[in-house]
């Protein structure tokens, strides 16, 4: 305001002086209020301790549910990828089993095993799920920056811990927990940096740290890095449009256009440099991605049924109703956040201003990640990238949907009866979220657990039947378990799952395999013409 | 009230596992206790926030 007044002709400047002085005082007061609110730590330790305790209990439950003997395909794949980096002593080895989308998770995991002496499978199955509780810290910090409120930040983090897709993503042994840390920290630094625009040194430090976090995200998983760049570009386009839109948002839109312009350009450069010059193994994924538009076009032109990404709801759970009940938090979060997003848009269209720049940025990021969710629905029809992009996109989307709902929820002060009922409902929602995330076998037909007897049988086959292809069950459960515990990639590729081929060499049978075959409707291959080669009391191998 | 709900859940899961031929690992007491702690913590955090 003072800068503007100084540029006016002397007479005009003098007559406007009382007005500019009052405006200047007002902006200073607002600045002081917001800074004081963000700096205040009243109630913070209690909030954070509670959330950390809850996240730790969630991680410990995940480990205890199957006594640490759990695996799923990506977790097994990442365990193998860590071993490949360790064996080759290269971050990007040209070897079977290399992880094609980045090296960050393998590098961090190897560093931890080197410092602590932990075995890779112990780190993956027992330590990581519990340590993931720390994710609460960057989440809460980001949410406080976005909402400008500690209470809303606590609500948002609590809501996030109730989302089963988020829990599955960060509890399983994959790169996604690191992706979230880097994503949240990059966003927090980016938004926090806005407060230091008049301070070149602090602003420069924030810029460097933002770029460092983006590089870490890209190096851990290029696909998530690309998703982040796409979200930044979408937010930039929306900001640019909003500059010409309603009066109430124009000033903030100018600010965010400038912010997203430089950060999206820098992030895009990092992705291009990483893909083209730094990490050659990504070529395989890139070729798959290039095929998606062509496949989609072919589907639209031919009108074929394509891949059905929703088929697992029928086969993967004891009933669609069980699936719906367990995913109820996803639905509640999706619907309420969408309503709030629409409500804010209407309010701003009528001339209101966003309460803070954080809320405006949150609205933009929500729009960007929601758009990616919509795009993933189309992508999954092609079956590319395992046909589960929607699930992965939703887990990321939840990180921006939760604070949007929290902003409204933090203003709600119900009567005692309603307060108790809501608290109880939230407590019980964690049961549903954990049952869904850990694929509770009473409800799910695809399982995370396995038995040591199954691994023991495969170790025997590894030595005694090295040339045989072995059918190990109606889904990838045992393949993932072997990859997690043993992890020789050349052997894993001889393990067959799903519908058995007619000419399969050998068949592994256990009570678990038989039960799961019944559940999934994929019968065990006929054993009449095969000989029993191995029996450890629980598991048999026929050939 | 939440203890009752938790007890019911543990019973349901354990019964279900027994019914399915004991191949599925039932919910252990340790896991049930930790789940109870998670439920209680979530409810307490929510209650504190709604009171503030």
Coordinates of C-alpha atoms in Angstrom, one line a residue:
Chain A
X1 CA 0.0 0.0 0.0
X2 CA 2.8 2.4 0.9
X3 CA 4.6 1.5 -2.3
X4 CA 1.5 2.3 -4.3
X5 CA 0.9 5.6 -2.5
X6 CA 4.5 6.7 -3.2
X7 CA 4.0 6.3 -6.9
X8 CA 1.0 8.6 -7.0
X9 CA 1.3 12.3 -7.8
X10 CA 2.1 14.3 -4.6
X11 CA -1.3 15.9 -4.1
X12 CA -3.3 12.7 -4.7
X13 CA -0.8 10.8 -2.5
X14 CA -1.3 13.3 0.4
X15 CA -5.1 13.2 0.2
X16 CA -5.0 9.4 0.2
X17 CA -2.5 9.2 3.0
X18 CA -5.1 8.5 5.8
X19 CA -6.7 5.8 3.8
X20 CA -3.4 4.1 2.8
X21 CA -2.2 4.4 6.4
X22 CA -5.3 2.6 7.7
X23 CA -5.1 -0.1 5.0
X24 CA -1.4 -0.6 5.8
X25 CA -2.3 -1.0 9.5
X26 CA -5.0 -3.4 8.6
X27 CA -2.8 -5.6 6.4
X28 CA -0.1 -5.6 9.1
X29 CA -2.6 -6.7 11.7
X30 CA -4.0 -9.5 9.5
X31 CA -0.4 -10.7 8.8
X32 CA 0.4 -10.6 12.5
X33 CA -2.8 -12.5 13.3
X34 CA -2.1 -15.3 10.8
X35 CA 1.6 -15.6 11.7
X36 CA 0.6 -15.7 15.4
X37 CA -2.0 -18.4 14.7
X38 CA 0.5 -20.5 12.8
X39 CA 3.3 -20.0 15.4
X40 CA 1.1 -20.7 18.4
X41 CA 1.7 -24.2 19.8
X42 CA -1.2 -24.3 22.2
X43 CA -2.7 -27.7 22.1
X44 CA -0.3 -28.9 19.5
X45 CA 1.7 -31.5 21.5
X46 CA -1.5 -33.2 22.7
X47 CA -2.9 -33.3 19.1
X48 CA 0.3 -34.7 17.6
X49 CA 0.9 -37.2 20.4
X50 CA -2.7 -38.5 19.9
X51 CA -2.3 -38.8 16.2
X52 CA 1.2 -40.4 16.4
X53 CA -0.2 -42.9 19.0
X54 CA -3.1 -43.7 16.7
X55 CA -0.9 -44.1 13.6
X56 CA 1.5 -46.3 15.6
X57 CA -1.4 -48.5 16.8
X58 CA -2.6 -48.9 13.2
X59 CA 0.9 -50.0 12.1
X60 CA 1.3 -52.4 15.0
X61 CA -2.1 -53.9 14.2
X62 CA -1.0 -54.4 10.6
X63 CA 2.1 -56.3 11.8
X64 CA 0.3 -58.4 14.5
X65 CA -2.7 -59.4 12.4
X66 CA -0.6 -62.0 10.5
X67 CA 2.3 -62.2 13.0
X68 CA 4.5 -60.3 10.5
X69 CA 4.0 -63.0 7.7
X70 CA 2.4 -60.9 5.1
X71 CA 3.2 -60.0 1.5
X72 CA 1.5 -58.6 -1.6
X73 CA 2.8 -58.3 -5.1
X74 CA 4.3 -54.8 -5.0
X75 CA 5.8 -55.4 -1.5
X76 CA 7.5 -58.5 -2.8
X77 CA 8.6 -56.7 -5.9
X78 CA 10.2 -53.9 -3.9
X79 CA 11.9 -56.4 -1.6
X80 CA 13.5 -58.0 -4.7
X81 CA 14.4 -54.6 -6.1
X82 CA 16.2 -53.7 -2.9
X83 CA 18.2 -57.0 -3.1
X84 CA 19.0 -56.3 -6.8
X85 CA 20.5 -52.9 -5.9
X86 CA 22.4 -54.4 -3.0
X87 CA 23.8 -57.3 -5.1
X88 CA 24.8 -55.1 -8.1
X89 CA 25.9 -52.1 -6.0
X90 CA 24.3 -49.9 -8.6
X91 CA 21.2 -47.7 -8.2
X92 CA 20.1 -48.3 -11.7
X93 CA 21.4 -51.8 -12.6
X94 CA 20.8 -53.5 -15.9
X95 CA 19.5 -56.6 -14.2
X96 CA 16.4 -58.8 -13.8
X97 CA 14.2 -57.6 -11.0
X98 CA 15.3 -53.9 -11.1
X99 CA 12.5 -51.5 -10.2
X100 CA 11.8 -49.5 -13.3
X101 CA 10.1 -46.4 -11.8
X102 CA 12.8 -45.1 -9.5
X103 CA 15.6 -45.8 -7.0
X104 CA 14.7 -43.7 -3.9
X105 CA 13.0 -46.4 -1.9
X106 CA 15.7 -49.0 -2.5
X107 CA 18.4 -46.5 -1.6
X108 CA 16.7 -45.5 1.7
X109 CA 16.0 -49.1 2.6
X110 CA 19.5 -50.2 1.9
X111 CA 20.9 -47.3 4.0
X112 CA 18.6 -48.4 6.9
X113 CA 19.7 -52.1 6.6
X114 CA 23.3 -51.0 6.5
X115 CA 23.1 -48.8 9.6
X116 CA 21.0 -51.2 11.6
X117 CA 21.8 -54.7 10.4
X118 CA 18.2 -55.5 9.8
X119 CA 17.2 -58.1 7.2
X120 CA 15.4 -56.7 4.2
X121 CA 12.2 -58.7 4.9
X122 CA 12.2 -57.7 8.5
X123 CA 12.4 -54.1 7.5
X124 CA 9.7 -54.5 4.9
X125 CA 7.3 -56.6 7.0
X126 CA 7.7 -55.4 10.6
X127 CA 9.7 -52.1 10.8
X128 CA 8.3 -50.0 8.0
X129 CA 4.5 -50.4 8.8
X130 CA 5.2 -49.1 12.4
X131 CA 7.6 -46.4 11.3
X132 CA 5.0 -45.2 8.8
X133 CA 3.3 -43.5 11.8
X134 CA 5.8 -40.6 11.3
X135 CA 3.9 -39.7 8.2
X136 CA 1.5 -38.0 10.6
X137 CA 4.1 -35.1 11.1
X138 CA 4.4 -33.9 7.4
X139 CA 0.6 -34.4 7.0
X140 CA -0.3 -32.3 10.0
X141 CA 2.2 -29.6 9.1
X142 CA 1.0 -29.3 5.6
X143 CA -2.6 -29.2 6.7
X144 CA -1.9 -26.5 9.2
X145 CA -0.3 -24.4 6.5
X146 CA -3.2 -25.0 4.1
X147 CA -6.0 -24.4 6.6
X148 CA -4.3 -22.0 8.9
X149 CA -5.8 -23.9 11.8
X150 CA -4.3 -26.5 14.2
X151 CA -7.8 -27.9 14.9
X152 CA -8.5 -28.3 11.2
X153 CA -5.1 -29.9 10.7
X154 CA -5.8 -32.4 13.4
X155 CA -9.2 -33.2 11.9
X156 CA -7.6 -33.6 8.4
X157 CA -4.9 -36.0 9.7
X158 CA -7.5 -38.0 11.6
X159 CA -9.7 -38.3 8.6
X160 CA -6.7 -39.4 6.5
X161 CA -6.0 -42.2 9.0
X162 CA -9.6 -43.5 8.5
X163 CA -9.2 -43.9 4.7
X164 CA -8.5 -47.5 3.9
X165 CA -6.8 -46.8 0.5
X166 CA -4.4 -44.4 2.3
X167 CA -3.6 -47.0 5.0
X168 CA -3.0 -49.7 2.5
X169 CA -0.7 -47.5 0.5
X170 CA 1.5 -46.4 3.4
X171 CA 1.4 -49.6 5.4
X172 CA 2.4 -52.1 2.7
X173 CA 6.1 -52.4 1.9
X174 CA 6.2 -50.1 -1.1
X175 CA 7.6 -46.7 -2.1
X176 CA 4.3 -45.0 -1.5
X177 CA 5.1 -44.0 2.1
X178 CA 8.1 -42.1 0.9
X179 CA 6.2 -40.6 -2.0
X180 CA 3.7 -39.2 0.5
X181 CA 6.5 -37.7 2.7
X182 CA 8.1 -36.0 -0.2
X183 CA 4.8 -34.8 -1.7
X184 CA 3.5 -33.4 1.5
X185 CA 6.8 -31.7 2.4
X186 CA 7.2 -30.2 -1.1
X187 CA 3.7 -28.7 -0.9
X188 CA 4.3 -27.5 2.7
X189 CA 7.5 -25.7 1.8
X190 CA 6.0 -24.3 -1.4
X191 CA 3.0 -22.7 0.4
X192 CA 5.1 -21.7 3.4
X193 CA 7.5 -19.9 1.1
X194 CA 4.7 -17.5 0.2
X195 CA 5.1 -16.0 3.6
X196 CA 8.7 -15.0 2.9
X197 CA 8.4 -13.2 -0.4
X198 CA 9.9 -10.1 1.1
X199 CA 12.8 -12.0 2.5
X200 CA 15.2 -13.1 -0.3
X201 CA 17.4 -15.4 1.7
X202 CA 14.5 -17.4 3.3
X203 CA 12.6 -17.4 0.1
X204 CA 15.7 -18.9 -1.7
X205 CA 16.1 -21.6 1.0
X206 CA 12.4 -22.5 0.5
X207 CA 12.8 -22.7 -3.2
X208 CA 15.9 -24.9 -3.0
X209 CA 14.2 -27.2 -0.5
X210 CA 11.0 -27.5 -2.7
X211 CA 13.1 -28.5 -5.7
X212 CA 15.0 -31.0 -3.5
X213 CA 11.7 -32.6 -2.3
X214 CA 10.4 -32.8 -5.9
X215 CA 13.6 -34.5 -7.0
X216 CA 13.3 -37.0 -4.1
X217 CA 9.7 -37.7 -5.2
X218 CA 10.6 -38.2 -8.8
X219 CA 13.6 -40.4 -7.9
X220 CA 11.4 -42.6 -5.7
X221 CA 8.7 -43.0 -8.2
X222 CA 8.6 -41.2 -11.6
X223 CA 4.9 -42.0 -12.0
X224 CA 4.0 -40.2 -8.8
X225 CA 6.4 -37.4 -9.8
X226 CA 4.6 -37.1 -13.1
X227 CA 1.2 -37.0 -11.3
X228 CA 2.5 -34.2 -9.1
X229 CA 3.7 -32.2 -12.1
X230 CA 0.4 -32.7 -13.8
X231 CA -1.4 -31.5 -10.7
X232 CA 0.8 -28.4 -10.6
X233 CA 0.2 -27.6 -14.3
X234 CA -3.6 -28.1 -13.7
X235 CA -3.5 -25.7 -10.8
X236 CA -1.5 -23.2 -12.9
X237 CA -4.1 -23.4 -15.7
X238 CA -7.0 -23.0 -13.2
X239 CA -5.2 -20.0 -11.6
X240 CA -4.6 -18.4 -14.9
X241 CA -8.3 -18.7 -15.8
X242 CA -9.3 -17.4 -12.4
X243 CA -7.3 -14.2 -13.0
X244 CA -10.0 -13.3 -15.5
X245 CA -12.8 -14.7 -13.3
X246 CA -14.7 -13.5 -10.2
X247 CA -13.3 -10.4 -8.5
X248 CA -12.9 -12.1 -5.2
X249 CA -10.3 -14.6 -6.3
X250 CA -8.4 -12.5 -8.8
X251 CA -5.7 -11.2 -6.4
X252 CA -5.0 -14.7 -5.1
X253 CA -5.1 -16.2 -8.6
X254 CA -2.4 -13.7 -9.7
X255 CA -0.3 -14.9 -6.8
X256 CA -0.8 -18.6 -7.4
X257 CA -0.3 -18.2 -11.2
X258 CA 3.1 -16.9 -10.5
X259 CA 3.8 -19.6 -7.9
X260 CA 2.7 -22.5 -10.0
X261 CA 4.3 -21.2 -13.1
X262 CA 7.9 -21.5 -11.8
X263 CA 7.3 -24.6 -9.7
X264 CA 5.6 -26.6 -12.5
X265 CA 8.2 -25.7 -15.0
X266 CA 11.0 -26.7 -12.6
X267 CA 9.3 -29.9 -11.7
X268 CA 8.7 -30.8 -15.3
X269 CA 12.4 -30.2 -16.1
X270 CA 13.4 -32.5 -13.2
X271 CA 11.1 -35.3 -14.5
X272 CA 12.4 -35.0 -18.1
X273 CA 16.0 -35.0 -16.9
X274 CA 15.4 -38.0 -14.7
X275 CA 13.6 -40.0 -17.3
X276 CA 16.0 -39.2 -20.2
X277 CA 19.4 -38.9 -18.6
X278 CA 19.4 -40.3 -15.0
X279 CA 17.4 -43.5 -14.8
X280 CA 17.4 -45.8 -17.9
X281 CA 15.2 -48.6 -16.4
X282 CA 12.2 -46.2 -16.7
X283 CA 12.2 -46.9 -20.4
X284 CA 10.0 -50.0 -20.0
X285 CA 7.3 -48.1 -18.1
X286 CA 7.5 -45.2 -20.6
X287 CA 6.7 -47.6 -23.5
X288 CA 3.7 -48.9 -21.6
X289 CA 2.5 -45.3 -20.9
X290 CA 2.8 -44.3 -24.6
X291 CA 0.5 -47.2 -25.5
X292 CA -2.4 -46.0 -23.2
X293 CA -3.9 -43.3 -25.6
X294 CA -3.8 -45.7 -28.5
X295 CA -5.4 -48.5 -26.5
X296 CA -8.1 -46.1 -25.3
X297 CA -8.8 -44.8 -28.8
X298 CA -9.0 -48.4 -30.0
X299 CA -11.5 -49.2 -27.2
X300 CA -13.6 -46.1 -28.1
X301 CA -13.6 -46.9 -31.8
X302 CA -14.2 -50.6 -31.5
X303 CA -16.7 -50.2 -28.7
X304 CA -15.2 -53.4 -27.0
X305 CA -15.6 -54.2 -23.4
X306 CA -11.9 -53.7 -22.6
X307 CA -10.4 -54.5 -19.2
X308 CA -12.8 -54.5 -16.3
X309 CA -11.1 -52.8 -13.3
X310 CA -14.2 -53.4 -11.1
X311 CA -14.3 -57.2 -11.6
X312 CA -12.3 -57.6 -8.3
X313 CA -15.2 -56.3 -6.3
X314 CA -17.1 -59.4 -7.3
X315 CA -14.3 -61.9 -6.9
X316 CA -12.0 -60.3 -4.3
X317 CA -14.6 -60.0 -1.5
X318 CA -17.2 -62.3 0.0
X319 CA -19.9 -60.0 -1.2
X320 CA -20.2 -56.6 -2.9
X321 CA -22.1 -55.3 0.3
X322 CA -19.1 -56.2 2.5
X323 CA -16.9 -54.3 0.1
X324 CA -19.2 -51.3 0.1
X325 CA -19.4 -51.2 4.0
X326 CA -15.6 -51.4 4.3
X327 CA -15.0 -48.6 1.7
X328 CA -17.7 -46.4 3.2
X329 CA -15.1 -43.9 4.4
X330 CA -13.8 -43.5 0.8
X331 CA -17.4 -42.7 -0.3
X332 CA -18.1 -40.3 2.5
X333 CA -14.8 -38.5 1.9
X334 CA -15.4 -38.3 -1.8
X335 CA -19.0 -37.1 -1.6
X336 CA -18.5 -34.5 1.2
X337 CA -15.3 -33.1 -0.2
X338 CA -16.9 -32.7 -3.6
X339 CA -19.9 -30.9 -2.1
X340 CA -17.6 -28.6 -0.2
X341 CA -15.5 -27.9 -3.3
X342 CA -18.7 -27.0 -5.3
X343 CA -20.0 -24.9 -2.4
X344 CA -16.7 -22.9 -2.2
X345 CA -16.8 -22.4 -6.0
X346 CA -20.3 -21.0 -5.9
X347 CA -19.5 -18.7 -3.0
X348 CA -16.5 -17.3 -4.9
X349 CA -18.5 -17.0 -8.1
X350 CA -20.9 -14.8 -6.1
X351 CA -18.1 -12.4 -5.2
X352 CA -16.8 -13.7 -1.9
X353 CA -13.1 -14.0 -1.3
X354 CA -11.3 -17.2 -0.2
X355 CA -10.6 -17.0 3.6
X356 CA -6.9 -17.6 3.1
X357 CA -4.5 -18.2 0.2
X358 CA -4.0 -21.7 1.7
X359 CA -7.7 -22.5 1.2
X360 CA -7.5 -21.2 -2.4
X361 CA -4.4 -23.4 -3.1
X362 CA -6.2 -26.4 -1.4
X363 CA -9.2 -25.9 -3.7
X364 CA -6.9 -25.7 -6.8
X365 CA -5.0 -28.9 -5.7
X366 CA -8.2 -30.7 -5.0
X367 CA -9.5 -29.9 -8.5
X368 CA -6.2 -31.1 -10.0
X369 CA -6.1 -34.4 -8.3
X370 CA -9.8 -35.0 -8.9
X371 CA -9.2 -34.5 -12.6
X372 CA -6.5 -37.1 -12.4
X373 CA -8.9 -39.5 -10.7
X374 CA -11.3 -39.0 -13.6
X375 CA -8.5 -39.6 -16.1
X376 CA -7.5 -42.8 -14.2
X377 CA -11.1 -44.2 -14.7
X378 CA -10.5 -44.0 -18.5
X379 CA -6.9 -45.3 -18.2
X380 CA -8.0 -48.4 -16.2
X381 CA -10.3 -49.4 -19.0
X382 CA -7.2 -50.3 -21.1
X383 CA -5.7 -52.5 -18.3
X384 CA -2.4 -50.6 -18.5
X385 CA -0.2 -50.2 -15.4
X386 CA -2.0 -53.2 -13.8
X387 CA -5.4 -51.5 -14.3
X388 CA -5.4 -50.2 -10.7
X389 CA -4.5 -46.5 -11.3
X390 CA -7.9 -45.4 -9.8
X391 CA -7.0 -47.0 -6.4
X392 CA -3.6 -45.3 -6.4
X393 CA -5.0 -42.0 -7.6
X394 CA -7.6 -42.1 -4.9
X395 CA -5.0 -42.6 -2.1
X396 CA -3.3 -39.4 -3.3
X397 CA -6.6 -37.6 -3.8
X398 CA -7.5 -38.4 -0.2
X399 CA -4.5 -36.3 1.0
X400 CA -6.2 -33.2 -0.4
X401 CA -9.8 -34.2 0.1
X402 CA -9.3 -34.7 3.9
X403 CA -8.3 -31.1 4.7
X404 CA -11.2 -29.7 2.6
X405 CA -13.7 -31.7 4.7
X406 CA -11.7 -30.8 7.9
X407 CA -12.1 -27.1 7.3
X408 CA -15.9 -27.5 7.6
X409 CA -15.8 -30.2 10.3
X410 CA -13.6 -28.0 12.5
X411 CA -16.4 -25.4 12.8
X412 CA -18.9 -28.0 13.9
X413 CA -19.8 -28.0 17.6
X414 CA -22.5 -30.7 18.2
X415 CA -24.5 -31.3 21.4
X416 CA -23.0 -33.8 23.9
X417 CA -25.1 -36.8 22.7
X418 CA -24.2 -36.2 19.0
X419 CA -20.6 -35.6 20.0
X420 CA -20.4 -39.0 21.7
X421 CA -22.1 -40.8 18.8
X422 CA -19.8 -39.1 16.3
X423 CA -16.7 -40.0 18.4
X424 CA -17.8 -43.6 18.6
X425 CA -18.6 -43.8 14.9
X426 CA -15.1 -42.4 14.1
X427 CA -13.5 -44.9 16.5
X428 CA -15.3 -47.8 14.8
X429 CA -14.5 -46.5 11.3
X430 CA -10.8 -47.3 12.0
X431 CA -11.9 -50.9 12.4
X432 CA -13.5 -50.8 8.9
X433 CA -10.5 -49.1 7.4
X434 CA -8.1 -51.6 8.9
X435 CA -10.2 -54.6 7.9
X436 CA -10.2 -53.2 4.3
X437 CA -6.6 -52.2 4.2
X438 CA -5.3 -55.5 5.7
X439 CA -7.7 -57.6 3.5
X440 CA -9.3 -59.2 6.5
X441 CA -9.6 -62.9 5.3
X442 CA -13.1 -63.3 6.8
X443 CA -14.3 -60.8 4.2
X444 CA -11.7 -60.7 1.5
X445 CA -10.8 -63.5 -0.9
X446 CA -7.4 -62.2 -1.8
X447 CA -5.1 -62.5 1.2
X448 CA -1.9 -61.0 2.5
X449 CA -0.8 -63.8 4.8
X450 CA 1.1 -67.0 4.0
X451 CA 2.6 -69.9 6.0
X452 CA 6.3 -70.7 6.6
X453 CA 5.4 -74.2 5.4
X454 CA 4.7 -72.8 1.9
X455 CA 8.0 -71.0 1.8
X456 CA 9.8 -74.1 3.1
X457 CA 8.2 -76.1 0.2
X458 CA 9.4 -73.6 -2.4
X459 CA 12.9 -73.5 -1.0
X460 CA 13.0 -77.3 -1.4
X461 CA 11.8 -76.9 -5.0
X462 CA 14.4 -74.3 -5.6
X463 CA 17.1 -76.8 -4.9
X464 CA 15.5 -80.1 -6.0
X465 CA 13.3 -79.1 -9.0
X466 CA 15.0 -76.1 -10.5
X467 CA 13.6 -76.7 -14.0
X468 CA 9.9 -77.0 -13.1
X469 CA 7.3 -74.4 -13.5
X470 CA 5.1 -74.6 -10.4
X471 CA 1.4 -73.5 -10.0
X472 CA 1.2 -72.0 -6.5
X473 CA -2.4 -70.9 -6.1
X474 CA -5.3 -69.0 -7.6
X475 CA -3.8 -65.6 -7.0
X476 CA -0.3 -64.0 -6.5
X477 CA -0.3 -64.6 -2.7
X478 CA 2.5 -67.3 -2.6
X479 CA 4.5 -65.6 -5.5
X480 CA 4.6 -62.4 -3.4
X481 CA 5.5 -64.3 -0.3
X482 CA 8.4 -66.0 -2.0
X483 CA 9.5 -62.7 -3.5
X484 CA 9.4 -61.1 -0.1
X485 CA 11.3 -63.9 1.8
X486 CA 13.6 -65.4 -0.8
X487 CA 13.5 -63.1 -3.7
X488 CA 15.5 -64.8 -6.5
X489 CA 13.9 -63.1 -9.6
X490 CA 14.9 -66.0 -11.9
X491 CA 13.0 -68.4 -9.7
X492 CA 10.0 -66.2 -9.1
X493 CA 9.2 -66.2 -12.8
X494 CA 8.8 -69.9 -12.7
X495 CA 6.0 -69.6 -10.2
X496 CA 2.6 -69.6 -11.8
X497 CA -0.6 -68.2 -10.3
X498 CA -4.3 -67.5 -11.3
X499 CA -5.9 -69.9 -13.8
X500 CA -3.5 -72.9 -14.1
X501 CA -2.2 -73.9 -17.6
X502 CA -3.1 -77.4 -18.7
X503 CA 0.5 -78.5 -19.1
X504 CA 1.9 -77.1 -15.8
X505 CA 4.9 -79.1 -14.6
X506 CA 4.2 -79.1 -10.8
X507 CA 1.5 -78.0 -8.4
X508 CA 1.9 -76.7 -4.9
X509 CA -1.1 -77.6 -2.6
X510 CA -1.9 -76.5 0.9
X511 CA -5.1 -76.0 3.0
X512 CA -4.8 -72.3 2.3
X513 CA -4.4 -72.9 -1.5
X514 CA -7.4 -75.2 -1.5
X515 CA -9.6 -72.8 0.5
X516 CA -8.6 -69.8 -1.6
X517 CA -9.3 -71.8 -4.8
X518 CA -12.9 -72.4 -3.5
X519 CA -13.3 -68.7 -2.6
X520 CA -12.0 -67.4 -5.9
X521 CA -13.7 -70.1 -8.0
X522 CA -10.4 -71.3 -9.7
X523 CA -10.0 -75.0 -9.1
X524 CA -6.7 -76.7 -8.2
X525 CA -5.3 -78.5 -11.3
X526 CA -6.1 -82.3 -11.5
X527 CA -3.5 -84.2 -9.5
X528 CA -4.5 -87.8 -10.5
X529 CA -1.7 -88.2 -13.1
X530 CA 1.0 -86.5 -11.0
X531 CA 3.4 -88.0 -8.3
X532 CA 3.7 -86.6 -4.8
X533 CA 7.3 -85.3 -4.7
X534 CA 7.3 -83.4 -1.4
X535 CA 5.2 -83.2 1.8
X536 CA 6.0 -81.2 4.9
X537 CA 2.8 -82.0 6.7
X538 CA 1.1 -78.8 5.6
X539 CA 2.2 -78.3 2.0
X540 CA 2.6 -80.8 -0.8
X541 CA 4.2 -80.5 -4.2
X542 CA 3.0 -82.8 -7.0
X543 CA 4.7 -83.3 -10.4
Chain B
X1 CA -19.6 -49.3 24.5
X2 CA -16.6 -49.4 22.2
X3 CA -15.3 -52.4 24.2
X4 CA -18.5 -54.3 23.4
X5 CA -18.2 -53.4 19.8
X6 CA -14.6 -54.6 19.7
X7 CA -15.4 -57.8 21.6
X8 CA -18.1 -58.5 19.1
X9 CA -15.7 -57.9 16.2
X10 CA -13.0 -60.2 17.6
X11 CA -15.7 -62.9 18.2
X12 CA -17.0 -62.5 14.7
X13 CA -13.6 -62.7 13.1
X14 CA -12.5 -65.6 15.2
X15 CA -15.7 -67.5 14.6
X16 CA -15.5 -66.9 10.9
X17 CA -11.9 -68.3 10.8
X18 CA -13.0 -71.4 12.8
X19 CA -15.9 -71.9 10.4
X20 CA -13.6 -71.8 7.5
X21 CA -11.6 -74.8 8.5
X22 CA -8.9 -73.1 10.7
X23 CA -6.6 -72.5 7.7
X24 CA -7.0 -68.7 8.1
X25 CA -5.1 -67.2 11.0
X26 CA -7.7 -65.9 13.6
X27 CA -7.4 -62.5 15.1
X28 CA -5.0 -62.9 18.0
X29 CA -5.5 -61.4 21.4
X30 CA -2.6 -59.0 21.0
X31 CA -4.0 -57.8 17.6
X32 CA -7.4 -57.3 19.2
X33 CA -5.9 -55.3 22.1
X34 CA -4.0 -53.0 19.7
X35 CA -7.1 -52.6 17.6
X36 CA -9.0 -51.6 20.8
X37 CA -6.3 -49.0 21.5
X38 CA -6.6 -47.6 18.0
X39 CA -10.4 -47.4 18.3
X40 CA -10.2 -45.7 21.7
X41 CA -7.5 -43.2 20.5
X42 CA -9.5 -42.3 17.4
X43 CA -12.7 -41.7 19.5
X44 CA -10.8 -39.6 22.1
X45 CA -9.1 -37.4 19.5
X46 CA -12.5 -36.9 17.7
X47 CA -14.2 -36.1 21.0
X48 CA -11.5 -33.6 22.0
X49 CA -11.9 -31.9 18.6
X50 CA -15.6 -31.7 18.8
X51 CA -15.5 -30.2 22.3
X52 CA -13.0 -27.5 21.4

